[in-house]
Coordinates of C-alpha atoms and ligand atoms in Angstrom, one line a residue:
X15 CA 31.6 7.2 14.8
X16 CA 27.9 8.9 14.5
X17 CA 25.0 7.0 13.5
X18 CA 21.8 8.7 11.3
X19 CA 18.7 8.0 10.6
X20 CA 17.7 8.9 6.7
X21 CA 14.2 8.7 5.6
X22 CA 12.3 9.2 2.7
X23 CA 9.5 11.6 2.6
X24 CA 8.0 11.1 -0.3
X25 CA 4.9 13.8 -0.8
X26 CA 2.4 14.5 -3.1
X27 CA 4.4 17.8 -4.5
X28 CA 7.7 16.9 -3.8
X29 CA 10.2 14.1 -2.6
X30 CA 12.4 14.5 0.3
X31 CA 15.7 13.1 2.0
X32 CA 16.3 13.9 5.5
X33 CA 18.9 12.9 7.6
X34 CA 18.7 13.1 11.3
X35 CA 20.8 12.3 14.3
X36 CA 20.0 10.6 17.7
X37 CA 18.8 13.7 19.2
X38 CA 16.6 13.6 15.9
X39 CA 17.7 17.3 14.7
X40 CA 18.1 17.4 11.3
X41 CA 21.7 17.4 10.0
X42 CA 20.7 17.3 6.0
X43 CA 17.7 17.9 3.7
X44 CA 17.1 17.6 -0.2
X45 CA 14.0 17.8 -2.0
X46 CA 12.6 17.5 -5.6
X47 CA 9.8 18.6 -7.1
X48 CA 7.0 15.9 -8.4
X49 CA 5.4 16.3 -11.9
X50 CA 1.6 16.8 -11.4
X51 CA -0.4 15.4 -14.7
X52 CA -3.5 16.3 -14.9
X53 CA -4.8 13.7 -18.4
X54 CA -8.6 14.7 -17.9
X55 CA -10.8 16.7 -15.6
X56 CA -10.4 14.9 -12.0
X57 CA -7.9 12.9 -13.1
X58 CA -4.6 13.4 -11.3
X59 CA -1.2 11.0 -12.2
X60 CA 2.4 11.0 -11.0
X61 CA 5.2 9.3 -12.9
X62 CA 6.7 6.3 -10.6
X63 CA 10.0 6.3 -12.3
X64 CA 10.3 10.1 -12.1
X65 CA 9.2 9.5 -8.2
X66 CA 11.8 7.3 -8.1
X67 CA 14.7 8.7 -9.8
X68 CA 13.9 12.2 -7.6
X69 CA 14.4 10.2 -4.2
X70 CA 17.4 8.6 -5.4
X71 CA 18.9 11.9 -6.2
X72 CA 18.1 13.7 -2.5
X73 CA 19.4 10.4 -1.3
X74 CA 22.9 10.8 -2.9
X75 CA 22.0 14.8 -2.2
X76 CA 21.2 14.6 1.4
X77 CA 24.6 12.4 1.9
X78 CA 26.6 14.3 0.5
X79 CA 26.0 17.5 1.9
X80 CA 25.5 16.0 5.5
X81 CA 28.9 14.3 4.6
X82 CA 27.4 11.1 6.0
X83 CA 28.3 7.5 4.3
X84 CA 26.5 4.9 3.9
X85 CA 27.7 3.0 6.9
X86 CA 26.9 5.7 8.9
X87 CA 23.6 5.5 8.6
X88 CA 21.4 2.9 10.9
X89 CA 18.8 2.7 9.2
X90 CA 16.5 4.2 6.7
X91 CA 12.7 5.3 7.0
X92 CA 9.7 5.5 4.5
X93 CA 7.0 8.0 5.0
X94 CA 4.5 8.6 1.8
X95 CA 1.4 10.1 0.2
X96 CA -1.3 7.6 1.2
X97 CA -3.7 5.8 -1.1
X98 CA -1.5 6.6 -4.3
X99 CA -1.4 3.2 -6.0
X100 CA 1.6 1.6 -8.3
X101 CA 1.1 -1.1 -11.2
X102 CA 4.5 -2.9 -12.5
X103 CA 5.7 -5.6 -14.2
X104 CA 8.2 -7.2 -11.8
X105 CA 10.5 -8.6 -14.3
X106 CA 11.1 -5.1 -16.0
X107 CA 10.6 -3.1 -13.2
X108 CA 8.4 -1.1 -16.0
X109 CA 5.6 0.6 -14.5
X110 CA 2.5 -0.8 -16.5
X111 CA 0.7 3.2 -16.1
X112 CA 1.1 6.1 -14.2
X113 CA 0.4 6.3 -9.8
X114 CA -2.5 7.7 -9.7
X115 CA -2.9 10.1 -7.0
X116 CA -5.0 9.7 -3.3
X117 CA -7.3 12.9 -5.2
X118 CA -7.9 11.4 -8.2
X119 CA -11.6 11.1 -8.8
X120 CA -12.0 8.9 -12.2
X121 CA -13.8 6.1 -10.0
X122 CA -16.2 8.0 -8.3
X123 CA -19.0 6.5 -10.7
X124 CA -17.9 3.4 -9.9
X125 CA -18.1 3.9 -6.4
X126 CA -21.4 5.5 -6.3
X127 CA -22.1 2.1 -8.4
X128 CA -21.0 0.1 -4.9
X129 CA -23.1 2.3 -2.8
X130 CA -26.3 1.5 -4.7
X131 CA -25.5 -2.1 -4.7
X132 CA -25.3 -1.5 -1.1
X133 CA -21.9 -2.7 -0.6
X134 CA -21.0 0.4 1.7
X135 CA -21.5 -1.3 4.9
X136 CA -19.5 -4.3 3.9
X137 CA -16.4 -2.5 3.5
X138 CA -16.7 0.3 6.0
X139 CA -17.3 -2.9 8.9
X140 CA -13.8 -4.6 7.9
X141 CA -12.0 -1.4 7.0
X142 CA -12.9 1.3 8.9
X143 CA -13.2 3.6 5.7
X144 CA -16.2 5.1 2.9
X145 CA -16.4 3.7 -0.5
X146 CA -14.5 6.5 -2.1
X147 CA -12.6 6.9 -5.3
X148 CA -9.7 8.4 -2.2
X149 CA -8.8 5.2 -1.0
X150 CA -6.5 3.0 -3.9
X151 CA -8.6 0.2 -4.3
X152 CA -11.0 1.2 -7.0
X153 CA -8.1 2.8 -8.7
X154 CA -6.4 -0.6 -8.5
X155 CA -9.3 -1.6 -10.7
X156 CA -8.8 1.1 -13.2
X157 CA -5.5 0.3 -13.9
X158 CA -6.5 -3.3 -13.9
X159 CA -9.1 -3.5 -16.3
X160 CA -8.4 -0.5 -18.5
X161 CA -4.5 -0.8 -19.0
X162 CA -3.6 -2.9 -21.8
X163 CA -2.0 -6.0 -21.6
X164 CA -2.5 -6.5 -17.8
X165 CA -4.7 -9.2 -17.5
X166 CA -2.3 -11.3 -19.7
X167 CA 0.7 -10.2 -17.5
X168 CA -1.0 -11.4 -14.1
X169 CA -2.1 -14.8 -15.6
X170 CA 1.6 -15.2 -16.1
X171 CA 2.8 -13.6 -12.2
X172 CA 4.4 -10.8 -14.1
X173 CA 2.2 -7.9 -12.0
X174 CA 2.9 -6.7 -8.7
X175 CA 1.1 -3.5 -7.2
X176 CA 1.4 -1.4 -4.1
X177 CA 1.2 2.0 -2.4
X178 CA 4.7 4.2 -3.0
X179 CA 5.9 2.7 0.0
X180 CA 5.9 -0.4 -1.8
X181 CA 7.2 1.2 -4.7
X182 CA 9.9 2.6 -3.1
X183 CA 11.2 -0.1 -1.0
X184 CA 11.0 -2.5 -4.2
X185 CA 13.2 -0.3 -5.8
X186 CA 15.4 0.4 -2.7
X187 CA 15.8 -3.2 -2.4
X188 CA 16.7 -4.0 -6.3
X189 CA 13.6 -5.2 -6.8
X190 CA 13.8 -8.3 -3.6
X191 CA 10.9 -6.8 -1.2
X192 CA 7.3 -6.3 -2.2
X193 CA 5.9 -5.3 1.3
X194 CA 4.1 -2.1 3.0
X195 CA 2.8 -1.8 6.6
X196 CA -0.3 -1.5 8.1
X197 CA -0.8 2.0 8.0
X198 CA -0.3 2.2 4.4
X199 CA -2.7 -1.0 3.9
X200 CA -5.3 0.1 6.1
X201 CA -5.9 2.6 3.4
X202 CA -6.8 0.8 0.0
X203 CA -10.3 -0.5 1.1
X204 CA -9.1 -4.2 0.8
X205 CA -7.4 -4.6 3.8
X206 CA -9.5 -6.1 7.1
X207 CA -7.9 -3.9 10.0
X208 CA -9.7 -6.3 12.4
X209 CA -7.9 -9.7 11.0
X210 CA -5.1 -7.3 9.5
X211 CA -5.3 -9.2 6.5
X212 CA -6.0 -8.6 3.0
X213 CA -9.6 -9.3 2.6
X214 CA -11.0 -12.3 0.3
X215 CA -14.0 -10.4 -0.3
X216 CA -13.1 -7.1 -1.1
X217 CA -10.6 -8.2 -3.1
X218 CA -13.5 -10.4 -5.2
X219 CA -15.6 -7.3 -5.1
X220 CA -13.4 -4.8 -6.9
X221 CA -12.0 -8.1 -8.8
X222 CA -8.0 -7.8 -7.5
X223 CA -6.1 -10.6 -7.4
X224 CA -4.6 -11.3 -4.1
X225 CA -1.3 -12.4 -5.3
X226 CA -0.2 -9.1 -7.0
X227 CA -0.8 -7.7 -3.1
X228 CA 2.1 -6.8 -1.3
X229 CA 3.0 -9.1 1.7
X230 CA 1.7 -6.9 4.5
X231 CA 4.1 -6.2 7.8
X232 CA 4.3 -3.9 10.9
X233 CA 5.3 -0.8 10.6
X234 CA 8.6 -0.9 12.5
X235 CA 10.9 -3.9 11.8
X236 CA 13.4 -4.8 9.2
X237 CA 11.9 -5.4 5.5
X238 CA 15.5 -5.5 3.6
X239 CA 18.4 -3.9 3.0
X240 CA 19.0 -0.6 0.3
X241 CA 21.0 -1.9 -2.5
X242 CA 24.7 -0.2 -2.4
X243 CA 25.1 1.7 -5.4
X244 CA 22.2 3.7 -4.6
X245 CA 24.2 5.5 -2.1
X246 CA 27.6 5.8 -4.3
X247 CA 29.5 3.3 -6.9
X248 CA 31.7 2.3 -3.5
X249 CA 29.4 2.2 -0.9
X250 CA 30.0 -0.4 1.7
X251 CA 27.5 0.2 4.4
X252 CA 24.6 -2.6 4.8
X253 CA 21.4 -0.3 5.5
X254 CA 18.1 -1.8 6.7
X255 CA 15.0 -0.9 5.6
X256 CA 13.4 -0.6 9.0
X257 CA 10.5 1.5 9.2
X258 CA 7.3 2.3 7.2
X259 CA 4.6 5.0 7.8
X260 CA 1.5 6.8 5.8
X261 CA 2.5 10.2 6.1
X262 CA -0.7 11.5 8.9
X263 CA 0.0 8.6 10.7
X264 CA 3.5 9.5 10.8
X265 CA 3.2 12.7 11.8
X266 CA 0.9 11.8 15.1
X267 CA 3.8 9.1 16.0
X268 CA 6.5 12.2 14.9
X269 CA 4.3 14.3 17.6
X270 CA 4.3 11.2 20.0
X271 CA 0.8 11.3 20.4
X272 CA 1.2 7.7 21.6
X273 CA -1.4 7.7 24.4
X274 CA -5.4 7.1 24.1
X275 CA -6.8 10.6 23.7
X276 CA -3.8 12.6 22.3
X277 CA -4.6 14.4 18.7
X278 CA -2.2 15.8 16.2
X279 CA -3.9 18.6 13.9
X280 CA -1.7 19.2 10.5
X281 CA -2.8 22.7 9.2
X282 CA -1.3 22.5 5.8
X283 CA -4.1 23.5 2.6
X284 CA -6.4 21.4 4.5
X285 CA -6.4 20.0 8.1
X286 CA -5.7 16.7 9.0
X287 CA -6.4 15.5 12.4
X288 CA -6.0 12.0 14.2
X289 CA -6.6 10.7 17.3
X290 CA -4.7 7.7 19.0
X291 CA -7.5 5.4 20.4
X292 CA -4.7 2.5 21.6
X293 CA -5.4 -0.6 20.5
X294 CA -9.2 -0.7 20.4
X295 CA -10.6 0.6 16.7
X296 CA -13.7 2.6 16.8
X297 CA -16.8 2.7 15.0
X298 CA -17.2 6.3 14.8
X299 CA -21.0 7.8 14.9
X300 CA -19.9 11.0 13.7
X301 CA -18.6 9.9 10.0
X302 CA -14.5 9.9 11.1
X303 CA -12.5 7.3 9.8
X304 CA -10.7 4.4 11.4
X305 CA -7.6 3.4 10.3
X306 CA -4.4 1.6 11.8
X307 CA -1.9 4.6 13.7
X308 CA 0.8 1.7 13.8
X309 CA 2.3 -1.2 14.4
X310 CA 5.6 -1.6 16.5
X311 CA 7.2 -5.3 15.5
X312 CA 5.4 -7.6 17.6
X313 CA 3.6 -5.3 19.9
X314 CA -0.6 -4.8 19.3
X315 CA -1.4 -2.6 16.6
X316 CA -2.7 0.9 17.7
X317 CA -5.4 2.5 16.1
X318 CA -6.7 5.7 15.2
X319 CA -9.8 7.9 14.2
X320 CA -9.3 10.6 11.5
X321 CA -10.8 13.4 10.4
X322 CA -10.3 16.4 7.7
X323 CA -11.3 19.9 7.0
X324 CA -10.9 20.6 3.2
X325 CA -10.1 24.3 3.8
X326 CA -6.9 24.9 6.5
X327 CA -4.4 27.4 5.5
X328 CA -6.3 27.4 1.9
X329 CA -8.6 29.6 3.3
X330 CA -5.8 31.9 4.4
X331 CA -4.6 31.3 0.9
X332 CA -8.1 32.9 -0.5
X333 CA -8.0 36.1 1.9
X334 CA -4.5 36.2 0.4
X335 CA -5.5 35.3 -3.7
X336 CA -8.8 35.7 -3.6
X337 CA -10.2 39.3 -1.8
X338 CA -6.3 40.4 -1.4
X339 CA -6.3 41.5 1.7
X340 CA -3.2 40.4 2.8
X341 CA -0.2 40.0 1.2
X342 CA 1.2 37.0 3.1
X343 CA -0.1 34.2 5.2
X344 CA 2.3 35.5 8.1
X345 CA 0.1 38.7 7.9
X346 CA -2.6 37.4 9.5
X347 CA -1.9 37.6 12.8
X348 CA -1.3 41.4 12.6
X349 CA -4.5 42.1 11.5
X350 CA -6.1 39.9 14.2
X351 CA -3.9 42.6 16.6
X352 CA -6.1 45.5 15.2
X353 CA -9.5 44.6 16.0
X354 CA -10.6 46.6 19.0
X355 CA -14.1 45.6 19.3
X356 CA -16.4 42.8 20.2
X357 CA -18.0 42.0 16.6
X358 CA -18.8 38.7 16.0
X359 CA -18.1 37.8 12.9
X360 CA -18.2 34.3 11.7
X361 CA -16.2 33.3 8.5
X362 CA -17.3 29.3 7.3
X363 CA -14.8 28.4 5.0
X364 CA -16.7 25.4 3.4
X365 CA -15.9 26.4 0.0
X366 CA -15.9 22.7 -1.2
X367 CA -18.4 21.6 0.9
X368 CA -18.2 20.5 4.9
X369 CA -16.0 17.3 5.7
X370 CA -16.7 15.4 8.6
X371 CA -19.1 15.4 11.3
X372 CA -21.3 16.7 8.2
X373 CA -20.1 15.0 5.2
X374 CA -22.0 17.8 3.1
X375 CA -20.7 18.5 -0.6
X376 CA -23.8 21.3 -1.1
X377 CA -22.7 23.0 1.5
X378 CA -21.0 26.9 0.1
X379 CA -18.7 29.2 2.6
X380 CA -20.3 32.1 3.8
X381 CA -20.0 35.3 6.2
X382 CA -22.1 35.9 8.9
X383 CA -22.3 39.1 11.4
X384 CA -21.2 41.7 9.3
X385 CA -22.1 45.5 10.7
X386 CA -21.3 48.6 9.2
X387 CA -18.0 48.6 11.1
X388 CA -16.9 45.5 9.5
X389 CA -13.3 46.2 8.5
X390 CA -10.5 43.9 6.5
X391 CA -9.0 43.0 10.1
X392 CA -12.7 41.4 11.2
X393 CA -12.5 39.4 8.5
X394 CA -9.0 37.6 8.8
X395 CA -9.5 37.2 12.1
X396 CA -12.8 35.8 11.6
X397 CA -11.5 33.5 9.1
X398 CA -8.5 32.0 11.1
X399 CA -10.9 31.3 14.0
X400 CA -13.0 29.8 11.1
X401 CA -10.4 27.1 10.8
X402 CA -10.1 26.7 14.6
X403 CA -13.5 26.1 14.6
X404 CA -13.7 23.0 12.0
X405 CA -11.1 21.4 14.3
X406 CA -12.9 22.2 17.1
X407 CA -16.1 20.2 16.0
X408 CA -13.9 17.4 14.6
X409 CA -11.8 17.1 17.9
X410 CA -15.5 17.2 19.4
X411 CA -16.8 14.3 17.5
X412 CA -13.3 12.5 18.2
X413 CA -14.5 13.0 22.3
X414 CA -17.8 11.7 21.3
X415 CA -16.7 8.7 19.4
X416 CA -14.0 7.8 22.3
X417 CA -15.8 8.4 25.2
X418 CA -12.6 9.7 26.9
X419 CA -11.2 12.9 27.4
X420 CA -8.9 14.4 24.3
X421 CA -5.9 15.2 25.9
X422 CA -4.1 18.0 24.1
X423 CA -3.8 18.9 20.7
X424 CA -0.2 18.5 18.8
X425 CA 0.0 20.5 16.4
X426 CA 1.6 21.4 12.7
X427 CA 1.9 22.8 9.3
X428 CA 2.2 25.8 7.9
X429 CA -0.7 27.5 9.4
X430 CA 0.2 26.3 13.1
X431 CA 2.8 29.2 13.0
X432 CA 0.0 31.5 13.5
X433 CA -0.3 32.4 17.3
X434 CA -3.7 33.9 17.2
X435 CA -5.1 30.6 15.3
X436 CA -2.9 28.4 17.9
X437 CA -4.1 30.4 21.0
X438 CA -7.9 30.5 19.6
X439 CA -7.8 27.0 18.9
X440 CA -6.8 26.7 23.0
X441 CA -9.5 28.0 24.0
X442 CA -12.3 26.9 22.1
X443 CA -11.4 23.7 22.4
X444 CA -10.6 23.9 26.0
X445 CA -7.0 22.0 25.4
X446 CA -3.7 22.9 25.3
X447 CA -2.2 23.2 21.8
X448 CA 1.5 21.7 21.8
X449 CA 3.6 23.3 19.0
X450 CA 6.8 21.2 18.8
X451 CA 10.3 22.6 17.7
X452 CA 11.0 20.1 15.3
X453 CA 8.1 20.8 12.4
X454 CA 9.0 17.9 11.0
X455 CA 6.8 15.5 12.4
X456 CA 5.8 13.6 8.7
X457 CA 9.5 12.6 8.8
X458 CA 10.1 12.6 11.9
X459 CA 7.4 9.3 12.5
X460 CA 9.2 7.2 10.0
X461 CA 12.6 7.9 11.5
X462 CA 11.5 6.5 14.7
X463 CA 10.2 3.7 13.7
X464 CA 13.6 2.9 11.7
X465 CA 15.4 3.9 14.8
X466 CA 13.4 1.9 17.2
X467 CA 13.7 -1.3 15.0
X468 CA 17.5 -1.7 14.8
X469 CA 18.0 -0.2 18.3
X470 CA 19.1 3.3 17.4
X471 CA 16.2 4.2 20.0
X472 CA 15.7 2.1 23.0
X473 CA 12.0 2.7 23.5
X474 CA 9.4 5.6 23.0
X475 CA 10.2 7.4 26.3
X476 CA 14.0 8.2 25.1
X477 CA 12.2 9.8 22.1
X478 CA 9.9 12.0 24.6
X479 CA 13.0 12.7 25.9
X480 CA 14.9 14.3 23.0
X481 CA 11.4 16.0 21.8
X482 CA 11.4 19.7 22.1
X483 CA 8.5 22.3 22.3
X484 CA 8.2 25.3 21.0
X485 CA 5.4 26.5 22.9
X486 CA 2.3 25.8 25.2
X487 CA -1.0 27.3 24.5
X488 CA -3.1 27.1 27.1
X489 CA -7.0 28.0 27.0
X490 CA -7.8 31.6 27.8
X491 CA -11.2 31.7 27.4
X492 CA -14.4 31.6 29.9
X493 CA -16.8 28.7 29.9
X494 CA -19.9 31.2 29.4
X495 CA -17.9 33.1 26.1
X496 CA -16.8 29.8 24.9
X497 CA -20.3 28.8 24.8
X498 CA -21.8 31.6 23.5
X499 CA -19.2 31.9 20.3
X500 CA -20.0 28.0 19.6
X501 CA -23.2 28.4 19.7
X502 CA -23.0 31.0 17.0
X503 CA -20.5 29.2 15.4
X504 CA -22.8 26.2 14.6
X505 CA -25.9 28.2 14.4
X506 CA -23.7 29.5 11.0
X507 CA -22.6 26.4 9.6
X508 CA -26.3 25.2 10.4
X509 CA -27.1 28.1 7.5
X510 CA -24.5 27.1 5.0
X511 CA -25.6 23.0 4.8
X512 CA -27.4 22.4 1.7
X513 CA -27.2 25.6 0.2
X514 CA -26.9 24.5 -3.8
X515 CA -29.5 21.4 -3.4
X516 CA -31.7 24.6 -1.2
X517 CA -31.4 27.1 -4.4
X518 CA -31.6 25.1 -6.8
Ligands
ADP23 P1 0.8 21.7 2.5 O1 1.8 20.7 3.0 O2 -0.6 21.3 2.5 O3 1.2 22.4 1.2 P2 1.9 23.6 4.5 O4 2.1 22.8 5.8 O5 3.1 23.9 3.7 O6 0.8 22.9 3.6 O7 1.1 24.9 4.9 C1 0.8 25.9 4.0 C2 -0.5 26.6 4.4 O8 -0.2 27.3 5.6 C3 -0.9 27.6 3.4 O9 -2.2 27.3 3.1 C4 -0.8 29.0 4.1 O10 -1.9 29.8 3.9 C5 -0.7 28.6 5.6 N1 0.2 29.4 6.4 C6 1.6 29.5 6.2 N2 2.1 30.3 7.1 C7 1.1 30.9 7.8 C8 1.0 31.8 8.9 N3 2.1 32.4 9.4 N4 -0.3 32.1 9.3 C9 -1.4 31.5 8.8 N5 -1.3 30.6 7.8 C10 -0.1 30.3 7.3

């Protein structure tokens, strides 16, 4: 009889079921759109019980059309939108407000509030993060003081609160397991990723009480088992909740960047990069964050340092929306084809400010080089090397922070399906980009973990094994032209930093 792995990949627009086999090629997929509510400007809400209901229907979806049962299936995996944060009363299973979402920004007065008090270095030295309204636990605050009723309802234990793993699985498990994993903790700003405990202090800080935390665990072992009738009114199989991942972190242990030095870059709207640093965390000097990669049962927790650019694919998205130059994202690499001359055009994308090393919100986008012969082609390619670049400097600062060698970059996301991006982000990084057949790498993470937990997988070099890639880019550059266009390049973002607090 075949054995699956199903996990849960539950995003920020949409839920998802997949169901994969040992060789970890997907055999079923369903998916459900996600309400966004937007109550106020900056505010941004999901519905738990609509996230809920949606992943119990691609569950009974993705079964059914993979024509698995329940007893087929080894073991489930849960990979989520990070930082999202979950109120509910435990004996209704009622939650007491909306999730409110990882970009929600009502806190950010608050936080700027913690930064004057000078409370910054206090939580970035035990959790590796920024004071942020991003991370859940100033939002855990909100809902805490501003909701109704809550107070009352912890004084009497009736509160529990988590991330949508936790949300999930307490569902998944008919309400018998409040737990996340690291990875998910290490992202609420109350979590110590030294001790790997919730922190006594930050939680007095932001006023959290510690009990309505969930019990915090590794990120591959077995938390509990799905209730039955999820599945179908006569399911018999006994299916262990066995492995929990934040979705970036997912995706670099879906990529199997699992030694010190390898990267995985998401090119979705924005980028997301990580670096494995093994099972040291690092300070970084260049603004990245350090967060827990993972934690395999009993074995040391692995670390990681992350990084973003706000504008990825987005910015193919504006020479798409915005000038309507091309029609399509998949365009782009035909017009990079039909430029036949040695312009240098530079194209800084930092529409909403530069993300790390610069951490610059007055920073604007800009164009820089333009000639008379400046044509529509100059510009997209200009602008896909513009998001090369940005991971360039952040894969730099990674280098700087580690004091090792990057290794290679694994890539994903939409965007990474552009060759000319792929082979220009080769070369001026000096690396070879690893584009992977399976693109699912967000699931993919969570399924191992499951797998590896209940002994589907034997160990991380049988999933190496089964792993395919797609293709190898491999630097094509020379030192002396690499130089030269990097030079350029940060001699152009050196022109867009402070541009509103310059004009104003
Ligand atoms: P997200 O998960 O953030 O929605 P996706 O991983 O689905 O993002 O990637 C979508 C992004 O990838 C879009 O911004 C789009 O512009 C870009 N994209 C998709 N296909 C290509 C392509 N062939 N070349 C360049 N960019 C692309």
């Amino acid at each position: 009889m075949s054995k699956y792995i199903m996990t849960l990949d539950e995003g920020t627009t949409s839920v998802r079921t997949l169901i994969t086999n040992k060789k970890g090629q997907i055999i079923s997929m369903a998916q459900n759109e996600l309400k966004q509510i937007f109550p106020k400007s900056g505010w941004v809400e999901h519905d738990p019980i609509e996230i809920w209901n949606a992943q119990k229907t691609t569950i009974v979806t993705a079964k059914k059309e993979g024509n698995v049962k329940s007893y087929q299936i080894a073991a489930l995996g849960i990979t989520n939108q990070r930082e999202t944060i979950v109120v509910w009363d435990k004996e209704t299973g009622l939650p007491v407000y909306n999730a409110i979402v990882w970009q929600d920004q009502r806190t950010s007065d608050f936080c700027e509030k913690l930064i004057r008090e000078k409370k910054a270095e206090i939580f970035h030295k035990k959790t590796g993060l920024f004071i942020n309204p991003y991370f859940s636990g100033t939002k855990l605050k909100w809902i805490l003081e501003n909701v109704n009723g809550v107070q009352e309802k912890i004084k009497n234990e009736k509160i529990l609160a988590g991330t949508i793993d936790t949300w999930l699985m307490w569902n998944a498990t008919g309400g018998s397991v409040h737990a996340t994993d690291v990875s998910n903790a290490s992202r609420t700003l109350l979590f110590n990723i030294h001790t790997q405990k919730w922190d006594e202090e930050l939680c007095e800080i932001l006023n959290i009480p510690m009990k309505i935390l969930p019990t915090v665990k590794s990120s591959s072992e077995i938390y509990g088992y799905v209730k039955k009738d999820i599945f179908s009114k006569n399911a018999t199989g006994n299916v262990p909740i066995a492995g929990i991942l934040g979705d970036q972190q997912s995706a670099l242990f879906g990529q199997l960047a699992t030694s010190v030095g390898d990267v995985k870059n998401t090119y979705g709207t924005g980028c997301f990069t990580l670096v494995n640093t093994g099972t040291k965390p690092i300070d970084s000097k260049n603004k990245l964050l350090t967060t827990i990669a993972w934690k395999i049962g009993n074995n040391k927790t692995i670390y990681a340092l992350e990084g973003s650019v706000f504008m990825g694919g987005a910015s193919i998205q504006w020479l798409r929306d915005g000038l309507r130059i091309i029609y399509n994202a998949a365009e782009s690499d035909f017009f990079t084809k039909l430029v036949n001359d040695d312009q240098r055009i530079y194209v800084v994308p930092s529409f909403t400010g530069l993300g790390a090393p610069y951490w610059d919100s007055s920073a604007k986008g800009a164009i820089f080089g333009l000639e008379r012969g400046t044509k529509r082609e100059h510009l997209v390619k200009a602008t896909l090397e513009g998001i090369a670049y940005q991971s360039y400097e952040l894969i730099e600062a990674m280098e700087n922070d580690l004091k090792e060698k990057i290794n290679n970059i694994k890539v994903d996301g939409g965007a990474s399906q552009s060759n000319y991006l792929m082979q220009f982000q080769s070369s001026i990084s000096n690396l070879n980009v690893i584009r992977p057949k399976n693109v699912e790498t967000t699931a993919m993470g969570a399924a191992y973990m499951a797998g590896l937990a209940v002994g589907f997988y034997d160990n991380i070099d049988e999933l190496k094994k089964i792993s395919k890639i797609d293709v190898i880019f491999k630097p094509s550059m020379s030192i002396s032209e690499r130089n030269k266009l990097i030079k350029g390049w940060k001699y152009s973002v050196s022109k867009v930093r402070n541009w509103t607090k310059e004009i104003e």
